[in-house]
Amino acid sequence: MEHLSGFAVRALCALRQNRRNPMRIMKIAVAAAFLAGAPYVYAQQISSEEFVTMAASSDMFEIQSSQLAMQNSKQDSVRQFAEMMVADHTKASQELKAAAGEAKITVPTQMVEKHAAELEKLKNAQGEQFDAAYAQAQLAGHQEALKLLQSYAQGGDSAPLKAHAAKTAPVVQGHLEHAQKLGGG
């Protein structure tokens, strides 16, 4: 219990004291479990299947959201960034499929719910609101993708997928730096 945050410890104590309200106990337990594990999410080894699912979904989101940006943005810098995202993530997606094939893992053809919901938000945005939402989505998406790639490159259990992650991480790092400039961050 030494790795639990102060909040998680207080939540567990409250749980012990409040045994009569099962719904409150459940909410506290879920919050405590989430917060206790939050800093360690990427420190834990993920399966090759989970890696492929998340990496493929990330690539699909980058490609589709960037295609939207190429159509909807009025800013040259956003459209140029979007063109680079489509090209680079199409290439990364093809390389992921090859590595997953070597590892005998099927690559999903649909995004995970989180990425699909983010894409829907972008579809509903217009003008400057779109550009701001796209820039924010790119920043968050590349931060998440970089953590995923670096984590798997270090601790993954499939050699072809580890090689893909190690090769792709520096490209995503460059995208992240570009996205930070794009969003003014």
PDB file of C-alpha atoms in Angstrom:
ATOM      1  CA  MET A   1       0.000   0.000   0.000  1.00  0.00           C
ATOM      2  CA  GLU A   2       3.060   2.275   0.106  1.00  0.00           C
ATOM      3  CA  HIS A   3       2.649   3.282  -3.560  1.00  0.00           C
ATOM      4  CA  LEU A   4      -0.920   4.541  -3.054  1.00  0.00           C
ATOM      5  CA  SER A   5      -1.495   8.272  -3.201  1.00  0.00           C
ATOM      6  CA  GLY A   6      -2.741  10.092  -0.109  1.00  0.00           C
ATOM      7  CA  PHE A   7      -6.177  10.312  -1.674  1.00  0.00           C
ATOM      8  CA  ALA A   8      -6.276   6.581  -2.270  1.00  0.00           C
ATOM      9  CA  VAL A   9      -5.333   5.844   1.353  1.00  0.00           C
ATOM     10  CA  ARG A  10      -8.057   8.223   2.603  1.00  0.00           C
ATOM     11  CA  ALA A  11     -10.533   6.584   0.237  1.00  0.00           C
ATOM     12  CA  LEU A  12      -9.705   3.136   1.569  1.00  0.00           C
ATOM     13  CA  CYS A  13     -10.142   4.378   5.138  1.00  0.00           C
ATOM     14  CA  ALA A  14     -13.507   5.906   4.233  1.00  0.00           C
ATOM     15  CA  LEU A  15     -14.457   2.627   2.630  1.00  0.00           C
ATOM     16  CA  ARG A  16     -13.805   0.786   5.889  1.00  0.00           C
ATOM     17  CA  GLN A  17     -15.890   3.297   7.849  1.00  0.00           C
ATOM     18  CA  ASN A  18     -18.844   3.428   5.453  1.00  0.00           C
ATOM     19  CA  ARG A  19     -19.937  -0.165   4.914  1.00  0.00           C
ATOM     20  CA  ARG A  20     -23.657   0.622   4.725  1.00  0.00           C
ATOM     21  CA  ASN A  21     -23.655   2.484   1.388  1.00  0.00           C
ATOM     22  CA  PRO A  22     -22.517  -0.025  -1.249  1.00  0.00           C
ATOM     23  CA  MET A  23     -22.735   2.452  -4.166  1.00  0.00           C
ATOM     24  CA  ARG A  24     -20.515   4.960  -2.371  1.00  0.00           C
ATOM     25  CA  ILE A  25     -18.112   2.182  -1.472  1.00  0.00           C
ATOM     26  CA  MET A  26     -17.938   1.134  -5.122  1.00  0.00           C
ATOM     27  CA  LYS A  27     -17.264   4.704  -6.309  1.00  0.00           C
ATOM     28  CA  ILE A  28     -14.535   5.179  -3.703  1.00  0.00           C
ATOM     29  CA  ALA A  29     -12.951   1.840  -4.533  1.00  0.00           C
ATOM     30  CA  VAL A  30     -12.918   2.589  -8.262  1.00  0.00           C
ATOM     31  CA  ALA A  31     -11.437   6.054  -7.702  1.00  0.00           C
ATOM     32  CA  ALA A  32      -8.802   4.667  -5.340  1.00  0.00           C
ATOM     33  CA  ALA A  33      -7.839   1.908  -7.737  1.00  0.00           C
ATOM     34  CA  PHE A  34      -7.628   4.309 -10.661  1.00  0.00           C
ATOM     35  CA  LEU A  35      -5.591   6.900  -8.815  1.00  0.00           C
ATOM     36  CA  ALA A  36      -3.294   4.326  -7.280  1.00  0.00           C
ATOM     37  CA  GLY A  37      -2.445   2.920 -10.678  1.00  0.00           C
ATOM     38  CA  ALA A  38      -2.418   6.120 -12.726  1.00  0.00           C
ATOM     39  CA  PRO A  39       1.323   6.865 -12.515  1.00  0.00           C
ATOM     40  CA  TYR A  40       2.150   3.262 -13.264  1.00  0.00           C
ATOM     41  CA  VAL A  41      -0.009   2.699 -16.338  1.00  0.00           C
ATOM     42  CA  TYR A  42       2.829   2.805 -18.849  1.00  0.00           C
ATOM     43  CA  ALA A  43       5.338   1.250 -16.455  1.00  0.00           C
ATOM     44  CA  GLN A  44       3.408  -1.994 -16.661  1.00  0.00           C
ATOM     45  CA  GLN A  45       4.039  -4.254 -19.596  1.00  0.00           C
ATOM     46  CA  ILE A  46       1.174  -4.399 -22.047  1.00  0.00           C
ATOM     47  CA  SER A  47       0.451  -7.353 -24.269  1.00  0.00           C
ATOM     48  CA  SER A  48       1.421  -7.367 -27.919  1.00  0.00           C
ATOM     49  CA  GLU A  49      -2.269  -7.462 -28.849  1.00  0.00           C
ATOM     50  CA  GLU A  50      -2.999  -4.371 -26.728  1.00  0.00           C
ATOM     51  CA  PHE A  51      -0.029  -2.574 -28.253  1.00  0.00           C
ATOM     52  CA  VAL A  52      -1.166  -3.364 -31.802  1.00  0.00           C
ATOM     53  CA  THR A  53      -4.741  -2.283 -31.015  1.00  0.00           C
ATOM     54  CA  MET A  54      -3.684   1.041 -29.510  1.00  0.00           C
ATOM     55  CA  ALA A  55      -1.015   1.795 -32.127  1.00  0.00           C
ATOM     56  CA  ALA A  56      -3.370   0.974 -35.006  1.00  0.00           C
ATOM     57  CA  SER A  57      -6.172   3.043 -33.489  1.00  0.00           C
ATOM     58  CA  SER A  58      -3.796   5.956 -32.960  1.00  0.00           C
ATOM     59  CA  ASP A  59      -2.666   5.798 -36.594  1.00  0.00           C
ATOM     60  CA  MET A  60      -6.272   5.645 -37.820  1.00  0.00           C
ATOM     61  CA  PHE A  61      -7.175   8.650 -35.690  1.00  0.00           C
ATOM     62  CA  GLU A  62      -4.180  10.644 -36.928  1.00  0.00           C
ATOM     63  CA  ILE A  63      -4.958   9.876 -40.565  1.00  0.00           C
ATOM     64  CA  GLN A  64      -8.700  10.559 -40.388  1.00  0.00           C
ATOM     65  CA  SER A  65      -8.470  13.662 -38.191  1.00  0.00           C
ATOM     66  CA  SER A  66      -5.744  15.045 -40.436  1.00  0.00           C
ATOM     67  CA  GLN A  67      -7.815  14.409 -43.542  1.00  0.00           C
ATOM     68  CA  LEU A  68     -10.513  16.509 -41.858  1.00  0.00           C
ATOM     69  CA  ALA A  69      -7.949  19.217 -41.138  1.00  0.00           C
ATOM     70  CA  MET A  70      -6.835  19.276 -44.764  1.00  0.00           C
ATOM     71  CA  GLN A  71     -10.471  19.949 -45.749  1.00  0.00           C
ATOM     72  CA  ASN A  72     -11.613  22.213 -42.897  1.00  0.00           C
ATOM     73  CA  SER A  73      -8.679  24.338 -41.821  1.00  0.00           C
ATOM     74  CA  LYS A  74      -8.057  27.761 -43.294  1.00  0.00           C
ATOM     75  CA  GLN A  75      -4.530  27.922 -41.844  1.00  0.00           C
ATOM     76  CA  ASP A  76      -1.666  26.847 -44.086  1.00  0.00           C
ATOM     77  CA  SER A  77       0.386  25.662 -41.096  1.00  0.00           C
ATOM     78  CA  VAL A  78      -2.427  23.366 -39.950  1.00  0.00           C
ATOM     79  CA  ARG A  79      -2.993  21.965 -43.440  1.00  0.00           C
ATOM     80  CA  GLN A  80       0.751  21.348 -43.936  1.00  0.00           C
ATOM     81  CA  PHE A  81       0.975  19.584 -40.582  1.00  0.00           C
ATOM     82  CA  ALA A  82      -2.084  17.518 -41.496  1.00  0.00           C
ATOM     83  CA  GLU A  83      -0.518  16.458 -44.798  1.00  0.00           C
ATOM     84  CA  MET A  84       2.581  15.310 -42.926  1.00  0.00           C
ATOM     85  CA  MET A  85       0.400  13.371 -40.456  1.00  0.00           C
ATOM     86  CA  VAL A  86      -1.451  11.554 -43.238  1.00  0.00           C
ATOM     87  CA  ALA A  87       1.788  10.585 -44.989  1.00  0.00           C
ATOM     88  CA  ASP A  88       3.745   9.598 -41.874  1.00  0.00           C
ATOM     89  CA  HIS A  89       0.935   7.732 -40.139  1.00  0.00           C
ATOM     90  CA  THR A  90      -0.040   5.907 -43.335  1.00  0.00           C
ATOM     91  CA  LYS A  91       3.560   4.695 -43.546  1.00  0.00           C
ATOM     92  CA  ALA A  92       3.620   3.816 -39.819  1.00  0.00           C
ATOM     93  CA  SER A  93       0.341   1.929 -40.211  1.00  0.00           C
ATOM     94  CA  GLN A  94       1.758  -0.137 -43.078  1.00  0.00           C
ATOM     95  CA  GLU A  95       4.883  -0.898 -41.057  1.00  0.00           C
ATOM     96  CA  LEU A  96       2.772  -1.853 -38.024  1.00  0.00           C
ATOM     97  CA  LYS A  97       0.775  -4.279 -40.187  1.00  0.00           C
ATOM     98  CA  ALA A  98       4.001  -5.911 -41.386  1.00  0.00           C
ATOM     99  CA  ALA A  99       5.391  -6.215 -37.843  1.00  0.00           C
ATOM    100  CA  ALA A 100       2.060  -7.505 -36.516  1.00  0.00           C
ATOM    101  CA  GLY A 101       1.989 -10.062 -39.340  1.00  0.00           C
ATOM    102  CA  GLU A 102       5.400 -11.346 -38.261  1.00  0.00           C
ATOM    103  CA  ALA A 103       4.074 -11.572 -34.703  1.00  0.00           C
ATOM    104  CA  LYS A 104       0.912 -13.329 -35.973  1.00  0.00           C
ATOM    105  CA  ILE A 105      -1.358 -10.627 -34.559  1.00  0.00           C
ATOM    106  CA  THR A 106      -4.386  -9.283 -36.404  1.00  0.00           C
ATOM    107  CA  VAL A 107      -4.487  -5.519 -36.785  1.00  0.00           C
ATOM    108  CA  PRO A 108      -7.907  -4.031 -35.993  1.00  0.00           C
ATOM    109  CA  THR A 109      -9.692  -2.078 -38.699  1.00  0.00           C
ATOM    110  CA  GLN A 110     -11.600   0.237 -36.363  1.00  0.00           C
ATOM    111  CA  MET A 111     -10.516   2.791 -33.785  1.00  0.00           C
ATOM    112  CA  VAL A 112     -10.984   2.276 -30.079  1.00  0.00           C
ATOM    113  CA  GLU A 113     -13.932   4.202 -28.631  1.00  0.00           C
ATOM    114  CA  LYS A 114     -11.749   6.984 -27.226  1.00  0.00           C
ATOM    115  CA  HIS A 115     -10.292   7.840 -30.635  1.00  0.00           C
ATOM    116  CA  ALA A 116     -13.658   7.496 -32.403  1.00  0.00           C
ATOM    117  CA  ALA A 117     -15.266   9.915 -29.931  1.00  0.00           C
ATOM    118  CA  GLU A 118     -12.451  12.427 -30.399  1.00  0.00           C
ATOM    119  CA  LEU A 119     -12.870  12.201 -34.177  1.00  0.00           C
ATOM    120  CA  GLU A 120     -16.618  12.886 -33.804  1.00  0.00           C
ATOM    121  CA  LYS A 121     -15.836  16.038 -31.790  1.00  0.00           C
ATOM    122  CA  LEU A 122     -13.600  17.254 -34.599  1.00  0.00           C
ATOM    123  CA  LYS A 123     -16.263  16.537 -37.218  1.00  0.00           C
ATOM    124  CA  ASN A 124     -18.599  18.895 -35.356  1.00  0.00           C
ATOM    125  CA  ALA A 125     -16.108  21.773 -35.021  1.00  0.00           C
ATOM    126  CA  GLN A 126     -15.782  24.630 -37.519  1.00  0.00           C
ATOM    127  CA  GLY A 127     -13.350  27.461 -38.268  1.00  0.00           C
ATOM    128  CA  GLU A 128     -11.005  28.563 -35.501  1.00  0.00           C
ATOM    129  CA  GLN A 129     -12.746  26.165 -33.109  1.00  0.00           C
ATOM    130  CA  PHE A 130     -11.764  23.303 -35.410  1.00  0.00           C
ATOM    131  CA  ASP A 131      -8.126  24.421 -35.609  1.00  0.00           C
ATOM    132  CA  ALA A 132      -7.878  24.709 -31.827  1.00  0.00           C
ATOM    133  CA  ALA A 133      -9.557  21.336 -31.259  1.00  0.00           C
ATOM    134  CA  TYR A 134      -7.362  19.675 -33.899  1.00  0.00           C
ATOM    135  CA  ALA A 135      -4.179  21.138 -32.411  1.00  0.00           C
ATOM    136  CA  GLN A 136      -5.198  19.975 -28.924  1.00  0.00           C
ATOM    137  CA  ALA A 137      -6.110  16.499 -30.187  1.00  0.00           C
ATOM    138  CA  GLN A 138      -2.749  16.227 -31.957  1.00  0.00           C
ATOM    139  CA  LEU A 139      -0.865  17.272 -28.849  1.00  0.00           C
ATOM    140  CA  ALA A 140      -2.704  14.807 -26.593  1.00  0.00           C
ATOM    141  CA  GLY A 141      -2.642  12.019 -29.159  1.00  0.00           C
ATOM    142  CA  HIS A 142       1.086  12.288 -29.792  1.00  0.00           C
ATOM    143  CA  GLN A 143       1.888  12.435 -26.075  1.00  0.00           C
ATOM    144  CA  GLU A 144      -0.096   9.240 -25.564  1.00  0.00           C
ATOM    145  CA  ALA A 145       1.369   7.541 -28.644  1.00  0.00           C
ATOM    146  CA  LEU A 146       4.933   8.424 -27.646  1.00  0.00           C
ATOM    147  CA  LYS A 147       4.459   6.912 -24.171  1.00  0.00           C
ATOM    148  CA  LEU A 148       2.948   3.789 -25.731  1.00  0.00           C
ATOM    149  CA  LEU A 149       5.779   3.365 -28.241  1.00  0.00           C
ATOM    150  CA  GLN A 150       8.567   4.035 -25.761  1.00  0.00           C
ATOM    151  CA  SER A 151       7.045   1.710 -23.189  1.00  0.00           C
ATOM    152  CA  TYR A 152       6.597  -1.133 -25.651  1.00  0.00           C
ATOM    153  CA  ALA A 153      10.045  -0.607 -27.196  1.00  0.00           C
ATOM    154  CA  GLN A 154      11.532  -1.121 -23.731  1.00  0.00           C
ATOM    155  CA  GLY A 155       9.320  -3.863 -22.335  1.00  0.00           C
ATOM    156  CA  GLY A 156       7.409  -5.498 -25.162  1.00  0.00           C
ATOM    157  CA  ASP A 157       7.490  -9.239 -25.730  1.00  0.00           C
ATOM    158  CA  SER A 158       7.513  -9.345 -29.554  1.00  0.00           C
ATOM    159  CA  ALA A 159      10.781  -8.555 -31.347  1.00  0.00           C
ATOM    160  CA  PRO A 160       9.186  -7.278 -34.590  1.00  0.00           C
ATOM    161  CA  LEU A 161       6.761  -5.058 -32.666  1.00  0.00           C
ATOM    162  CA  LYS A 162       9.507  -3.776 -30.358  1.00  0.00           C
ATOM    163  CA  ALA A 163      11.573  -2.866 -33.426  1.00  0.00           C
ATOM    164  CA  HIS A 164       8.571  -1.065 -34.925  1.00  0.00           C
ATOM    165  CA  ALA A 165       7.969   0.837 -31.683  1.00  0.00           C
ATOM    166  CA  ALA A 166      11.637   1.830 -31.397  1.00  0.00           C
ATOM    167  CA  LYS A 167      11.734   2.983 -35.033  1.00  0.00           C
ATOM    168  CA  THR A 168       8.452   4.914 -34.837  1.00  0.00           C
ATOM    169  CA  ALA A 169       8.995   6.656 -31.483  1.00  0.00           C
ATOM    170  CA  PRO A 170      11.445   9.300 -32.808  1.00  0.00           C
ATOM    171  CA  VAL A 171       9.035  10.160 -35.651  1.00  0.00           C
ATOM    172  CA  VAL A 172       6.202  10.606 -33.150  1.00  0.00           C
ATOM    173  CA  GLN A 173       8.526  12.692 -30.947  1.00  0.00           C
ATOM    174  CA  GLY A 174       9.052  15.010 -33.929  1.00  0.00           C
ATOM    175  CA  HIS A 175       5.299  15.183 -34.486  1.00  0.00           C
ATOM    176  CA  LEU A 176       4.790  16.047 -30.825  1.00  0.00           C
ATOM    177  CA  GLU A 177       7.292  18.900 -31.034  1.00  0.00           C
ATOM    178  CA  HIS A 178       5.579  20.181 -34.170  1.00  0.00           C
ATOM    179  CA  ALA A 179       2.146  19.842 -32.529  1.00  0.00           C
ATOM    180  CA  GLN A 180       3.354  21.882 -29.555  1.00  0.00           C
ATOM    181  CA  LYS A 181       4.263  24.727 -31.933  1.00  0.00           C
ATOM    182  CA  LEU A 182       1.007  24.294 -33.823  1.00  0.00           C
ATOM    183  CA  GLY A 183      -1.012  24.708 -30.654  1.00  0.00           C
ATOM    184  CA  GLY A 184       1.095  27.592 -29.409  1.00  0.00           C
ATOM    185  CA  GLY A 185       2.421  25.423 -26.555  1.00  0.00           C
TER     186      GLY A 185
END
